[in-house]
PDB file of C-alpha atoms in Angstrom:
ATOM      1  CA  CYS A   1       4.074 -11.557  11.878  1.00 60.00           C
ATOM      2  CA  ALA A   2       1.674 -14.317  12.776  1.00 49.00           C
ATOM      3  CA  ARG A   3      -0.674 -15.353  10.017  1.00 43.00           C
ATOM      4  CA  ARG A   4      -4.063 -16.666  11.096  1.00 42.00           C
ATOM      5  CA  THR A   5      -5.473 -17.394   7.663  1.00 41.00           C
ATOM      6  CA  PRO A   6      -3.772 -19.027   4.674  1.00 38.00           C
ATOM      7  CA  PRO A   7      -2.341 -16.567   2.147  1.00 36.00           C
ATOM      8  CA  ARG A   8      -4.256 -15.900  -1.046  1.00 37.00           C
ATOM      9  CA  SER A   9      -2.515 -15.730  -4.368  1.00 33.00           C
ATOM     10  CA  VAL A  10      -1.318 -12.158  -4.943  1.00 31.00           C
ATOM     11  CA  PRO A  11      -0.491 -10.829  -8.408  1.00 30.00           C
ATOM     12  CA  PRO A  12       2.506  -8.498  -8.872  1.00 30.00           C
ATOM     13  CA  SER A  13       1.914  -5.208  -7.050  1.00 33.00           C
ATOM     14  CA  ALA A  14      -1.606   4.737  -4.628  1.00 38.00           C
ATOM     15  CA  PRO A  15      -4.933   4.416  -4.552  1.00 45.00           C
ATOM     16  CA  ALA A  16      -7.275   1.726  -3.362  1.00 49.00           C
ATOM     17  CA  ARG A  17     -10.403   0.880  -5.284  1.00 47.00           C
ATOM     18  CA  LEU A  18     -13.368  -0.902  -3.777  1.00 48.00           C
ATOM     19  CA  TRP A  19     -16.184  -2.386  -5.775  1.00 43.00           C
ATOM     20  CA  HIS A  20     -19.197  -4.457  -4.886  1.00 41.00           C
ATOM     21  CA  ARG A  21     -18.452  -8.167  -5.304  1.00 41.00           C
ATOM     22  CA  ARG A  22     -21.733  -8.747  -7.138  1.00 40.00           C
ATOM     23  CA  GLN A  23     -20.823  -6.239  -9.815  1.00 41.00           C
ATOM     24  CA  ARG A  24     -18.465  -8.214 -12.032  1.00 41.00           C
ATOM     25  CA  ARG A  25     -17.700  -5.523 -14.566  1.00 41.00           C
ATOM     26  CA  ALA A  26     -15.382  -6.176 -17.448  1.00 38.00           C
ATOM     27  CA  GLY A  27     -11.885  -5.764 -16.119  1.00 43.00           C
ATOM     28  CA  ALA A  28     -12.752  -6.351 -12.453  1.00 41.00           C
ATOM     29  CA  ASP A  29      -9.970  -8.934 -12.416  1.00 42.00           C
ATOM     30  CA  GLY A  30      -7.425  -6.140 -12.353  1.00 42.00           C
ATOM     31  CA  GLY A  31      -7.577  -4.888 -15.943  1.00 42.00           C
ATOM     32  CA  THR A  32      -9.483  -1.787 -14.887  1.00 42.00           C
ATOM     33  CA  GLU A  33      -6.981  -1.072 -12.139  1.00 40.00           C
ATOM     34  CA  ARG A  34      -4.055  -1.340 -14.536  1.00 42.00           C
ATOM     35  CA  GLY A  35      -5.964   0.952 -16.894  1.00 41.00           C
ATOM     36  CA  GLY A  36      -6.378   3.464 -14.090  1.00 43.00           C
ATOM     37  CA  GLY A  37      -2.660   3.255 -13.476  1.00 42.00           C
ATOM     38  CA  ARG A  38      -1.971   3.965 -17.142  1.00 46.00           C
ATOM     39  CA  ARG A  39      -4.095   7.117 -16.936  1.00 45.00           C
ATOM     40  CA  ALA A  40      -1.751   8.359 -14.206  1.00 42.00           C
ATOM     41  CA  HIS A  41       1.440   7.538 -16.147  1.00 41.00           C
ATOM     42  CA  HIS A  42       2.705  11.111 -15.845  1.00 42.00           C
ATOM     43  CA  ARG A  43       2.650  10.732 -12.035  1.00 44.00           C
ATOM     44  CA  GLY A  44       5.189   7.903 -12.032  1.00 45.00           C
ATOM     45  CA  PRO A  45       6.898   6.902 -15.254  1.00 53.00           C
ATOM     46  CA  ASP A  46       9.346   4.386 -13.745  1.00 55.00           C
ATOM     47  CA  ALA A  47       7.011   1.475 -13.017  1.00 58.00           C
ATOM     48  CA  ASP A  48       3.460   0.480 -12.253  1.00 67.00           C
ATOM     49  CA  GLY A  49       1.915  -2.219 -10.157  1.00 73.00           C
ATOM     50  CA  SER A  50      -1.414  -3.532  -9.051  1.00 73.00           C
ATOM     51  CA  TRP A  51      -2.803  -5.874  -6.445  1.00 76.00           C
ATOM     52  CA  PHE A  52      -6.360  -7.099  -6.341  1.00 77.00           C
ATOM     53  CA  ASP A  53      -8.572  -9.537  -4.547  1.00 82.00           C
ATOM     54  CA  THR A  54     -11.847 -10.111  -6.360  1.00 81.00           C
ATOM     55  CA  SER A  55     -13.270 -12.165  -3.481  1.00 81.00           C
ATOM     56  CA  ILE A  56     -13.489  -9.023  -1.327  1.00 81.00           C
ATOM     57  CA  GLY A  57     -13.709  -6.400  -4.079  1.00 83.00           C
ATOM     58  CA  LEU A  58     -10.497  -4.496  -3.309  1.00 85.00           C
ATOM     59  CA  SER A  59      -7.692  -3.391  -5.571  1.00 80.00           C
ATOM     60  CA  PHE A  60      -4.624  -1.175  -5.332  1.00 77.00           C
ATOM     61  CA  ALA A  61      -2.961   0.480  -8.322  1.00 75.00           C
ATOM     62  CA  HIS A  62       0.325   2.352  -8.152  1.00 63.00           C
ATOM     63  CA  ARG A  63       2.530   4.432 -10.452  1.00 67.00           C
ATOM     64  CA  ARG A  64       6.127   4.661  -9.320  1.00 53.00           C
ATOM     65  CA  LEU A  65       8.555   7.529  -9.535  1.00 54.00           C
ATOM     66  CA  ALA A  66      11.691   5.842  -8.139  1.00 54.00           C
ATOM     67  CA  ILE A  67      13.834   8.260  -6.150  1.00 57.00           C
ATOM     68  CA  LEU A  68      15.255   6.520  -3.070  1.00 58.00           C
ATOM     69  CA  ASP A  69      15.471   2.889  -4.185  1.00 57.00           C
ATOM     70  CA  LEU A  70      15.755   2.474  -7.926  1.00 55.00           C
ATOM     71  CA  SER A  71      15.582  -1.332  -7.753  1.00 56.00           C
ATOM     72  CA  PRO A  72      12.443  -3.462  -8.196  1.00 57.00           C
ATOM     73  CA  LEU A  73      12.591  -4.137  -4.434  1.00 62.00           C
ATOM     74  CA  GLY A  74      10.714  -0.866  -3.873  1.00 62.00           C
ATOM     75  CA  ALA A  75       7.836  -1.854  -6.171  1.00 69.00           C
ATOM     76  CA  GLN A  76       4.286  -1.298  -4.994  1.00 74.00           C
ATOM     77  CA  PRO A  77       1.789  -2.279  -3.869  1.00 87.00           C
ATOM     78  CA  MET A  78       4.068  -4.042  -1.389  1.00 88.00           C
ATOM     79  CA  VAL A  79       2.969  -7.187   0.434  1.00 89.00           C
ATOM     80  CA  SER A  80       4.519  -8.113   3.795  1.00 92.00           C
ATOM     81  CA  ALA A  81       6.636 -11.273   3.976  1.00 90.00           C
ATOM     82  CA  CYS A  82       3.947 -13.038   6.002  1.00 91.00           C
ATOM     83  CA  GLY A  83       1.247 -11.997   3.504  1.00 91.00           C
ATOM     84  CA  ARG A  84      -0.920 -10.246   6.077  1.00 94.00           C
ATOM     85  CA  TRP A  85      -0.354  -6.610   5.072  1.00 94.00           C
ATOM     86  CA  VAL A  86      -0.665  -4.924   1.661  1.00 93.00           C
ATOM     87  CA  LEU A  87       0.598  -1.334   1.394  1.00 91.00           C
ATOM     88  CA  CYS A  88       0.167   1.226  -1.351  1.00 86.00           C
ATOM     89  CA  TYR A  89       2.024   4.412  -0.484  1.00 86.00           C
ATOM     90  CA  ASN A  90       2.742   7.851  -1.907  1.00 85.00           C
ATOM     91  CA  GLY A  91       5.148  10.374  -0.470  1.00 87.00           C
ATOM     92  CA  GLU A  92       8.340  10.444   1.521  1.00 90.00           C
ATOM     93  CA  VAL A  93       9.182   9.518   5.098  1.00 93.00           C
ATOM     94  CA  TYR A  94      12.034  11.918   5.916  1.00 95.00           C
ATOM     95  CA  ASN A  95      13.299   9.950   8.912  1.00 97.00           C
ATOM     96  CA  PHE A  96      13.111   6.493   7.330  1.00 94.00           C
ATOM     97  CA  GLN A  97      16.876   5.905   7.704  1.00 96.00           C
ATOM     98  CA  SER A  98      16.760   6.329  11.488  1.00 98.00           C
ATOM     99  CA  LEU A  99      13.567   4.260  11.708  1.00 98.00           C
ATOM    100  CA  ARG A 100      15.279   1.567   9.648  1.00 97.00           C
ATOM    101  CA  SER A 101      18.304   1.625  11.978  1.00 97.00           C
ATOM    102  CA  ASP A 102      16.012   1.206  14.994  1.00 97.00           C
ATOM    103  CA  LEU A 103      14.254  -1.748  13.343  1.00 98.00           C
ATOM    104  CA  VAL A 104      17.571  -3.374  12.380  1.00 97.00           C
ATOM    105  CA  ALA A 105      18.710  -2.995  16.008  1.00 98.00           C
ATOM    106  CA  GLN A 106      15.586  -4.948  16.963  1.00 97.00           C
ATOM    107  CA  GLY A 107      16.605  -7.795  14.633  1.00 96.00           C
ATOM    108  CA  LEU A 108      14.692  -6.994  11.442  1.00 96.00           C
ATOM    109  CA  THR A 109      16.313  -7.361   8.029  1.00 95.00           C
ATOM    110  CA  PHE A 110      15.592  -5.492   4.810  1.00 93.00           C
ATOM    111  CA  GLN A 111      15.781  -6.538   1.169  1.00 87.00           C
ATOM    112  CA  GLY A 112      15.901  -3.091  -0.444  1.00 87.00           C
ATOM    113  CA  GLY A 113      16.459   0.532   0.472  1.00 84.00           C
ATOM    114  CA  SER A 114      13.017   2.108   0.122  1.00 88.00           C
ATOM    115  CA  ASP A 115      11.066   4.051   2.703  1.00 89.00           C
ATOM    116  CA  THR A 116       8.073   1.928   1.663  1.00 90.00           C
ATOM    117  CA  GLU A 117       9.736  -1.222   2.995  1.00 94.00           C
ATOM    118  CA  VAL A 118      10.623   0.562   6.249  1.00 96.00           C
ATOM    119  CA  LEU A 119       7.019   1.719   6.607  1.00 96.00           C
ATOM    120  CA  LEU A 120       5.618  -1.766   5.977  1.00 96.00           C
ATOM    121  CA  LYS A 121       8.084  -3.559   8.273  1.00 96.00           C
ATOM    122  CA  GLY A 122       7.595  -0.971  11.021  1.00 97.00           C
ATOM    123  CA  ILE A 123       3.828  -1.447  10.897  1.00 96.00           C
ATOM    124  CA  GLN A 124       4.243  -5.222  10.783  1.00 95.00           C
ATOM    125  CA  HIS A 125       6.648  -5.233  13.751  1.00 96.00           C
ATOM    126  CA  GLU A 126       5.215  -2.526  16.025  1.00 96.00           C
ATOM    127  CA  GLY A 127       1.635  -2.133  14.842  1.00 95.00           C
ATOM    128  CA  LEU A 128       0.113   0.811  13.011  1.00 95.00           C
ATOM    129  CA  THR A 129      -0.905   2.853  16.062  1.00 95.00           C
ATOM    130  CA  ALA A 130       2.561   2.533  17.637  1.00 97.00           C
ATOM    131  CA  PHE A 131       4.572   3.167  14.460  1.00 97.00           C
ATOM    132  CA  LEU A 132       2.536   5.954  12.874  1.00 96.00           C
ATOM    133  CA  PRO A 133       3.484   8.715  15.372  1.00 97.00           C
ATOM    134  CA  LYS A 134       7.169   8.040  14.605  1.00 97.00           C
ATOM    135  CA  LEU A 135       6.788   9.055  10.957  1.00 97.00           C
ATOM    136  CA  ALA A 136       8.041  12.464   9.848  1.00 96.00           C
ATOM    137  CA  GLY A 137       7.240  13.367   6.283  1.00 95.00           C
ATOM    138  CA  MET A 138       4.612  13.927   3.650  1.00 93.00           C
ATOM    139  CA  PHE A 139       2.648  10.846   2.730  1.00 94.00           C
ATOM    140  CA  CYS A 140      -0.635   9.095   2.256  1.00 91.00           C
ATOM    141  CA  PHE A 141      -1.212   5.384   2.085  1.00 93.00           C
ATOM    142  CA  SER A 142      -3.711   2.573   1.924  1.00 91.00           C
ATOM    143  CA  LEU A 143      -3.047  -0.370   4.211  1.00 94.00           C
ATOM    144  CA  TRP A 144      -5.007  -3.600   3.906  1.00 94.00           C
ATOM    145  CA  ASP A 145      -4.935  -6.048   6.821  1.00 94.00           C
ATOM    146  CA  ARG A 146      -5.904  -9.370   5.270  1.00 91.00           C
ATOM    147  CA  ASP A 147      -6.443 -11.026   8.662  1.00 93.00           C
ATOM    148  CA  SER A 148      -8.879  -8.496  10.127  1.00 93.00           C
ATOM    149  CA  GLN A 149     -10.219  -7.529   6.662  1.00 91.00           C
ATOM    150  CA  THR A 150      -9.600  -3.854   7.513  1.00 91.00           C
ATOM    151  CA  LEU A 151      -8.651  -1.097   5.088  1.00 92.00           C
ATOM    152  CA  THR A 152      -6.916   1.845   6.741  1.00 94.00           C
ATOM    153  CA  LEU A 153      -6.388   5.110   4.851  1.00 93.00           C
ATOM    154  CA  VAL A 154      -3.717   7.434   6.266  1.00 94.00           C
ATOM    155  CA  ARG A 155      -2.373  10.845   5.363  1.00 93.00           C
ATOM    156  CA  ASP A 156       0.335  12.994   6.931  1.00 94.00           C
ATOM    157  CA  ARG A 157      -0.624  15.329   9.764  1.00 91.00           C
ATOM    158  CA  LEU A 158      -0.673  18.442   7.569  1.00 92.00           C
ATOM    159  CA  GLY A 159      -2.374  16.858   4.584  1.00 90.00           C
ATOM    160  CA  ILE A 160       0.512  17.700   2.255  1.00 91.00           C
ATOM    161  CA  LYS A 161      -0.202  14.501   0.323  1.00 87.00           C
ATOM    162  CA  PRO A 162      -3.971  14.596  -0.114  1.00 82.00           C
ATOM    163  CA  LEU A 163      -6.153  11.538   0.173  1.00 82.00           C
ATOM    164  CA  TYR A 164      -9.305  11.515  -1.935  1.00 81.00           C
ATOM    165  CA  ILE A 165     -12.300   9.217  -1.573  1.00 81.00           C
ATOM    166  CA  GLY A 166     -14.994   9.132  -4.229  1.00 78.00           C
ATOM    167  CA  ARG A 167     -18.250   7.252  -4.676  1.00 79.00           C
ATOM    168  CA  LEU A 168     -18.704   5.652  -8.084  1.00 76.00           C
ATOM    169  CA  PRO A 169     -21.531   3.473  -9.431  1.00 79.00           C
ATOM    170  CA  TRP A 170     -19.537   0.279  -8.712  1.00 70.00           C
ATOM    171  CA  GLY A 171     -18.106   1.274  -5.311  1.00 72.00           C
ATOM    172  CA  LEU A 172     -15.697   3.699  -3.659  1.00 71.00           C
TER     173      LEU A 172
END
């Protein structure tokens, strides 16, 4: 994907957390997000990850329950190869193998075997609005477009994987 702005440094990588840039609370450098991930340890005991950008006041925290791809290549939040997209995802895309085959036929390559990587590469290659209708499954995800500075929150059509948004004193 074309990158219009230089990449920012990204720390190792399902919720997104927004806070107001002026409110520099203790831990706003990612410590709070990792703490939030620890509180959800029972939801994913295999790994945890976080991504944050204090210049815009956005962070993702993720707890992983590895089922499809047990390797670290399925770790989240996942950042696209070009650095434009950051994805934090929960759920399962049932048809990810056929979507992956279609993307490979179009010349894309994959590092791991996770549905998360298929989701991210499909969005990167085809665009969110074109790729989203192709997904069959139960899922919710946060997608940050670093070029357009747009956060998109998505859930499956039936809402099997719920997506919650809450207002807190320091942000959403």
